Coordinates of N, CA and C and ligand atoms in Angstrom, one line a residue:
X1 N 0.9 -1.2 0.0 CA 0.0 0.0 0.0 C 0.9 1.2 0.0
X2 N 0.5 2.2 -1.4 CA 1.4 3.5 -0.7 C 0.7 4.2 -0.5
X3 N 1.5 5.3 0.1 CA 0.9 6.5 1.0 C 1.7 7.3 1.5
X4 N 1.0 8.8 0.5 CA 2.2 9.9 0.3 C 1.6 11.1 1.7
X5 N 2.0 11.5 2.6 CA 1.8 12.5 3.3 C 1.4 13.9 3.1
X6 N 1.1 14.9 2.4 CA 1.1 15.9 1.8 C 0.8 17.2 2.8
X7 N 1.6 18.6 2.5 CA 1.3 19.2 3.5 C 1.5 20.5 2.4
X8 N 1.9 22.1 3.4 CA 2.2 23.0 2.6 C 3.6 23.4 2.3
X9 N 4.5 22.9 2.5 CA 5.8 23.1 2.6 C 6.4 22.0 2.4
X10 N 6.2 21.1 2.9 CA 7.2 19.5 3.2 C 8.5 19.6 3.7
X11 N 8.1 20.6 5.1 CA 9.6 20.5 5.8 C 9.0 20.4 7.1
X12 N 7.8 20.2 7.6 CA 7.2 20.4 9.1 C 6.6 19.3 9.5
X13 N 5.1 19.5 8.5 CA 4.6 18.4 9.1 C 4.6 17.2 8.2
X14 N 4.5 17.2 6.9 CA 4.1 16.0 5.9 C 5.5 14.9 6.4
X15 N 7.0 15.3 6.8 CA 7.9 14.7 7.0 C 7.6 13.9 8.7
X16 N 6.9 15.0 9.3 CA 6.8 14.7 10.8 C 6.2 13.0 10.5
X17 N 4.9 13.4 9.9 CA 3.5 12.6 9.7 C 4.8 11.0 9.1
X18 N 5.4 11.8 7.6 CA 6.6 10.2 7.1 C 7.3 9.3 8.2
X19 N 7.6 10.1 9.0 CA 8.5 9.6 10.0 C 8.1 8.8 11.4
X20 N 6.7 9.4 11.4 CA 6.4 9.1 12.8 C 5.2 7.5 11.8
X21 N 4.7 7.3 11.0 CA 4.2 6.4 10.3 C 5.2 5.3 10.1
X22 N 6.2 6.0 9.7 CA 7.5 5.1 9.4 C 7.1 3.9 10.9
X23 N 7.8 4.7 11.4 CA 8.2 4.4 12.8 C 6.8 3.4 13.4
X24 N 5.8 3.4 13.4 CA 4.7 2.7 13.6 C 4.8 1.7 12.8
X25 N 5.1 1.6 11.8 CA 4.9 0.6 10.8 C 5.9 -0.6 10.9
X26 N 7.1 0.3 11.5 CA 7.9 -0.5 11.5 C 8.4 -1.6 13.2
X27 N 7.6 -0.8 13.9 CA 6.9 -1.4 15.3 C 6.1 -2.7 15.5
X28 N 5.0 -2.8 14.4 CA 4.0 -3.4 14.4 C 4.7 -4.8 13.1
X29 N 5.8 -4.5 12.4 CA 6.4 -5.1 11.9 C 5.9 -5.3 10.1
X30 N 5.2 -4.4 10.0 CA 4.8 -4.3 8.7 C 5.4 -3.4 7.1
X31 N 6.9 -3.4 7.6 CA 7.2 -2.4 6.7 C 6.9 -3.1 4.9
X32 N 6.8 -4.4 5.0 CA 6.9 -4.8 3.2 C 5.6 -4.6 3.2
X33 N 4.2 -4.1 3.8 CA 3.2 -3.8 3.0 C 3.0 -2.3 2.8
X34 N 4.0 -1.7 3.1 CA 3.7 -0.4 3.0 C 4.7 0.3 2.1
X35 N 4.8 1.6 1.2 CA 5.7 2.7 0.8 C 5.2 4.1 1.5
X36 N 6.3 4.6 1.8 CA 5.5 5.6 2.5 C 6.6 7.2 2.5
X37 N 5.9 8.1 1.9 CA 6.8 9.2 1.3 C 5.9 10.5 1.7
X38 N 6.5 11.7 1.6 CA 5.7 12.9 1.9 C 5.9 13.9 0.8
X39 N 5.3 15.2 0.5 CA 5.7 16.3 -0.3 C 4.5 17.3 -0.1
X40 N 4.9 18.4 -0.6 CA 3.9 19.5 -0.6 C 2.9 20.1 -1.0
X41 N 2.6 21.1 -1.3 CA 1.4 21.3 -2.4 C 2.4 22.7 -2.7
X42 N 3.3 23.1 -2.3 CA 4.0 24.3 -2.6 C 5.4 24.0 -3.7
X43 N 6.1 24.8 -4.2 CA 7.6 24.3 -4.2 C 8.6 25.3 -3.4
X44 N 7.7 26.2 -2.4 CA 8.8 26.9 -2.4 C 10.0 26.9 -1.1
X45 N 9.9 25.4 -0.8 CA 10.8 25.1 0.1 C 11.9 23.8 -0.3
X46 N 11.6 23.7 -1.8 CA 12.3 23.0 -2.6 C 13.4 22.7 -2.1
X47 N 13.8 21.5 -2.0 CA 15.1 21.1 -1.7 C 15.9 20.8 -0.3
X48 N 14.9 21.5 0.6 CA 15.0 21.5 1.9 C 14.8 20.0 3.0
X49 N 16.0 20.3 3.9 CA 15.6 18.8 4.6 C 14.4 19.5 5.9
X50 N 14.1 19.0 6.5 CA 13.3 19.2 7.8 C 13.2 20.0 8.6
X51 N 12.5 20.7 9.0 CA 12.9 22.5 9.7 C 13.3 21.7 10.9
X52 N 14.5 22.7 11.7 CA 15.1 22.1 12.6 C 14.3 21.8 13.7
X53 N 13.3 22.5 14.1 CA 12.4 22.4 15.3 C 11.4 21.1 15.0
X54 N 11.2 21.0 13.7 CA 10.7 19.6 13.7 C 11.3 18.3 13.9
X55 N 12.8 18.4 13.5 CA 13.1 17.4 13.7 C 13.4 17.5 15.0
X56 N 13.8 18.5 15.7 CA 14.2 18.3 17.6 C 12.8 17.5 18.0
X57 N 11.7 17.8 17.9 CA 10.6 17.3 18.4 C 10.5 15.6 18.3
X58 N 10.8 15.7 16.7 CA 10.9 14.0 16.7 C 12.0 13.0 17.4
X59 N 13.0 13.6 17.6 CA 14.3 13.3 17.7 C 13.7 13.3 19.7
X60 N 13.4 13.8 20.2 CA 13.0 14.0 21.7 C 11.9 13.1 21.9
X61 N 11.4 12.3 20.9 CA 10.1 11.4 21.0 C 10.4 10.3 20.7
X62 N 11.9 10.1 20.1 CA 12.6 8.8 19.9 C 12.0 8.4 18.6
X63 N 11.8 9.3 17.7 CA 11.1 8.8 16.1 C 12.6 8.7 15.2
X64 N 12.5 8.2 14.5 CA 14.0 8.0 14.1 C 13.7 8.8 12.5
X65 N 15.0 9.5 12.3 CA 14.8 10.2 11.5 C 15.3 10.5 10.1
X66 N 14.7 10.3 8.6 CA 15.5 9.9 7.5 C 15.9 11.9 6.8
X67 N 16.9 11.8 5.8 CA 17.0 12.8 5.2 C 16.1 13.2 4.6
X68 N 15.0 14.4 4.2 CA 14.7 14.2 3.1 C 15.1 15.5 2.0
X69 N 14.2 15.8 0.9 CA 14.8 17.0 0.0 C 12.9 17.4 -0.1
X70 N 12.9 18.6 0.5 CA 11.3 19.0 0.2 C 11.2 19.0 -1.3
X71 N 9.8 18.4 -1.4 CA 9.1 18.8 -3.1 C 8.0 19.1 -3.2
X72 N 7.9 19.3 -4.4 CA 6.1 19.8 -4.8 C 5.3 18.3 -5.0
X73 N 4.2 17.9 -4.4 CA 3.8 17.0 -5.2 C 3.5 16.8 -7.1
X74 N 3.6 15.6 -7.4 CA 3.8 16.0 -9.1 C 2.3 15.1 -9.3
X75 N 2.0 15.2 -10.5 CA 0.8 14.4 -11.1 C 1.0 13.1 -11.6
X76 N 2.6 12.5 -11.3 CA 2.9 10.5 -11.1 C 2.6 10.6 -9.7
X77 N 3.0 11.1 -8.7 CA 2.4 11.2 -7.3 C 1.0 10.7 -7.2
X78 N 0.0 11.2 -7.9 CA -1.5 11.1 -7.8 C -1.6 10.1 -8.4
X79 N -1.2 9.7 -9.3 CA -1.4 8.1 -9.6 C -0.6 6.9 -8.8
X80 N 0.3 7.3 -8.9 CA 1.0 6.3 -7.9 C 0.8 5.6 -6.7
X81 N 0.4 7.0 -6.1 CA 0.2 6.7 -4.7 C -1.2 6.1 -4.5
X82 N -1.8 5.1 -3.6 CA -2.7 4.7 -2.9 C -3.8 5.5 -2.4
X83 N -3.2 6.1 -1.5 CA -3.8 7.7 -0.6 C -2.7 8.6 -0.8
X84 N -3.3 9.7 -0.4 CA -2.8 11.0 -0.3 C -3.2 11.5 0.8
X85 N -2.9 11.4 1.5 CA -3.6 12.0 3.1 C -3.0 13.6 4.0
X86 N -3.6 14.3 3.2 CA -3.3 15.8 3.7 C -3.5 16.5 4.8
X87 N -2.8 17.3 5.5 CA -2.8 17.8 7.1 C -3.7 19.0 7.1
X88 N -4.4 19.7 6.1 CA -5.4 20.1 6.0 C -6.1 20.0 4.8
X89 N -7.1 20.5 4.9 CA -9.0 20.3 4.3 C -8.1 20.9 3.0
X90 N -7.9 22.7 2.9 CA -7.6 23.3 1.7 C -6.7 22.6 0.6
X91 N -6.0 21.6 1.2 CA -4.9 20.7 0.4 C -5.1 19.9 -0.4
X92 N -6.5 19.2 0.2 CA -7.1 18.6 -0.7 C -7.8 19.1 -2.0
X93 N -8.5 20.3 -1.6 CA -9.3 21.1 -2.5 C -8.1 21.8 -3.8
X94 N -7.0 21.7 -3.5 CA -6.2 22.5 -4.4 C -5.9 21.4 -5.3
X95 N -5.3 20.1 -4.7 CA -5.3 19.0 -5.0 C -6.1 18.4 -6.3
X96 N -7.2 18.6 -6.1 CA -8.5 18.7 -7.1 C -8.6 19.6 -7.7
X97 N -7.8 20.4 -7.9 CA -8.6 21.7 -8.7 C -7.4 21.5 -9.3
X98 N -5.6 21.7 -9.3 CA -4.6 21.6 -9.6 C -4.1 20.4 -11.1
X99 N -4.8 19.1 -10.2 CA -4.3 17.7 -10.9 C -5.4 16.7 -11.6
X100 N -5.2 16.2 -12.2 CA -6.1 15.3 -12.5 C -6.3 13.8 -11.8
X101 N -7.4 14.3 -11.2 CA -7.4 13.4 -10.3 C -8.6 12.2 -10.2
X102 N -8.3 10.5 -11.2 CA -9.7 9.9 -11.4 C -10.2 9.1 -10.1
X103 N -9.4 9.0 -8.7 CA -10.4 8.9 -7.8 C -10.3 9.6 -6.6
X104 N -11.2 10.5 -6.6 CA -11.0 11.6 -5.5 C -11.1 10.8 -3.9
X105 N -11.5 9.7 -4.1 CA -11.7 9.0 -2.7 C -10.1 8.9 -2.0
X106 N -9.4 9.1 -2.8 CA -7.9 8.7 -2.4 C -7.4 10.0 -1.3
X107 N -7.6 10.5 -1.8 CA -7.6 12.0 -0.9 C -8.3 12.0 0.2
X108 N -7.0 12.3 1.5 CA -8.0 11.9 2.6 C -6.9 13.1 3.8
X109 N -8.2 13.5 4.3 CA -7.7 14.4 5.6 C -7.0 13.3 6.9
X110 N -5.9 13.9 7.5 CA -5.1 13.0 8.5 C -6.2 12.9 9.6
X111 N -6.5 14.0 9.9 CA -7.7 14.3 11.1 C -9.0 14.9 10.6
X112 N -9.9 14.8 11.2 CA -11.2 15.1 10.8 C -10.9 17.0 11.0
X113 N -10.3 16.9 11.9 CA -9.9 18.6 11.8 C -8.8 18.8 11.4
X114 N -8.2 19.9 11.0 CA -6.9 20.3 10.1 C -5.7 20.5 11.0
X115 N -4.7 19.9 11.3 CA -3.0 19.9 11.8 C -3.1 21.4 12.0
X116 N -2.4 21.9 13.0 CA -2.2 22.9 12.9 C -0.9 23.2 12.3
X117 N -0.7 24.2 11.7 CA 0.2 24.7 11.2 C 1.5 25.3 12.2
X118 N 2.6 24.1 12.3 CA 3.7 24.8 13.4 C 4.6 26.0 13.0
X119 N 4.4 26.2 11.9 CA 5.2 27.2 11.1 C 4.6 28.8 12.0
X120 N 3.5 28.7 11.8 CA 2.5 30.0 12.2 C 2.4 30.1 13.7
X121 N 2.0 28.3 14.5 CA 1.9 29.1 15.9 C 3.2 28.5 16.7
X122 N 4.4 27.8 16.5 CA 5.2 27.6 16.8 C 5.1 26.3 17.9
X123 N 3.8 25.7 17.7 CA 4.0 24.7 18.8 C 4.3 23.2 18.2
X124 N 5.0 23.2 18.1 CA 5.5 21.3 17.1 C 5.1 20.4 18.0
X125 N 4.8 20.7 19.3 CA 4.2 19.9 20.5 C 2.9 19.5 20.1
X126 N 2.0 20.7 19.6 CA 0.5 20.0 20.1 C 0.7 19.9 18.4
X127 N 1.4 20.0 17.4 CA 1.5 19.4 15.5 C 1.7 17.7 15.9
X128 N 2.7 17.6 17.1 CA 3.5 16.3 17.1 C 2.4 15.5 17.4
X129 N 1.6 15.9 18.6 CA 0.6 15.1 19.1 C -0.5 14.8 18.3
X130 N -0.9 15.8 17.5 CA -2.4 16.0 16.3 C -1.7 14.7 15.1
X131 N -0.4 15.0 14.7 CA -0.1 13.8 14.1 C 0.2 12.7 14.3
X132 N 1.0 12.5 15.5 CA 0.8 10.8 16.1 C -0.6 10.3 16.4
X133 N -1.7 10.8 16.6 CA -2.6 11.0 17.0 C -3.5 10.2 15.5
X134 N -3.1 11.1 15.0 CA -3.7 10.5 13.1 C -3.1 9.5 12.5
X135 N -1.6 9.3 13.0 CA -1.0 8.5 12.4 C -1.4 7.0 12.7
X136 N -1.3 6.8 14.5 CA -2.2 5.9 14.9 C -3.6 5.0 14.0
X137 N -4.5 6.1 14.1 CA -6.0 5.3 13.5 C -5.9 5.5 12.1
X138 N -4.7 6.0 11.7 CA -4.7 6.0 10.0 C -4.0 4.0 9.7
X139 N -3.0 4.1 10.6 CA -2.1 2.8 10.6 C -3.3 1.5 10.8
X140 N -4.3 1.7 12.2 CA -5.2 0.4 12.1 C -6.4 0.5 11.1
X141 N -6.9 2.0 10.5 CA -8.0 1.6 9.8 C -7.1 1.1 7.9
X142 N -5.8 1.6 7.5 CA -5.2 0.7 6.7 C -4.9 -0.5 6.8
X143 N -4.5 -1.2 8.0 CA -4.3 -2.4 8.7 C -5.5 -3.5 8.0
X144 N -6.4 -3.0 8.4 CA -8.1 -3.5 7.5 C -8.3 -4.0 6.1
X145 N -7.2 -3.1 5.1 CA -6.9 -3.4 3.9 C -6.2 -4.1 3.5
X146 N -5.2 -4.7 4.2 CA -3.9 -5.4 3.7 C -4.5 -6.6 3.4
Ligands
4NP201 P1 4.6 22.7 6.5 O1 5.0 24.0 7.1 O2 3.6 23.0 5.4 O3 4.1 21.9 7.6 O4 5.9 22.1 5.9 C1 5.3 25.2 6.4 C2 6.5 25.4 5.9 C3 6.8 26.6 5.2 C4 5.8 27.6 5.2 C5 4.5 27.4 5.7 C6 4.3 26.2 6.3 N1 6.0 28.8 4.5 O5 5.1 29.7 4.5 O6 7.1 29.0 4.0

């Protein structure tokens, strides 16, 4: 099953969400059913590995943590991927309007309410919890599928 993370940047949360799934997946011992990658709806953080405050948070939670290079999501992304599971509502909606997309079911909010954005209020605390939090019942309601 893959499953791309998507966020506005892909240096905060869509990597947090990669890493901390990673890390579940690989707990529960399931890593050959899964691919699991992140990227943005933006490019303008292109190239960038992990904003530092995100990774301290992970790194303080014992998530183990891979390099990555921020990107824009592309339109082999939307096919490729399984889900696409975005840390907010608008991401999706850009998502749709942006790409050609033949099943919009794939598109899916992490939380019923939208990740806060740690960029804006500076708390990677309550981003870290809202996504482990998603990552969890995202991991057992996929679990269902395998
Ligand atoms: P992310 O955080 O979408 O969680 O990666 C952000 C990163 C950069 C900006 C906004 C949010 N920015 O405006 O540059």
């Amino acid at each position: 099953m893959k499953i791309l993370f998507v966020c506005l940047g892909n240096i905060c949360r869509s990597p947090m969400a990669e890493m901390i799934f990673k890390e579940l997946v690989r707990k529960q011992e399931l890593e050959k059913h899964f691919t699991i990658a992140s990227a943005g709806i933006s490019n303008e953080e292109e190239g960038k590995d992990i904003y530092p405050p995100a990774k301290k948070i992970l790194l303080e939670k014992g998530i183990p943590i891979e390099k990555i290079s921020a990107r824009k999501i592309t339109q082999s992304d939307i096919s490729y991927y399984d889900y696409i599971i975005v840390m907010e509502s608008y991401q999706k909606d850009r998502i749709l309007k942006s790409y050609e997309v033949l099943s919009s079911t794939k598109i899916r909010s992490l939380n019923a309410k939208d990740v806060a954005d740690p960029w804006y209020t500076g708390n990677f605390y309550l981003t870290y919890e809202e996504i482990y939090n998603g990552c969890s019942n995202l991991l057992e309601k996929l679990k269902k599928e395998l």
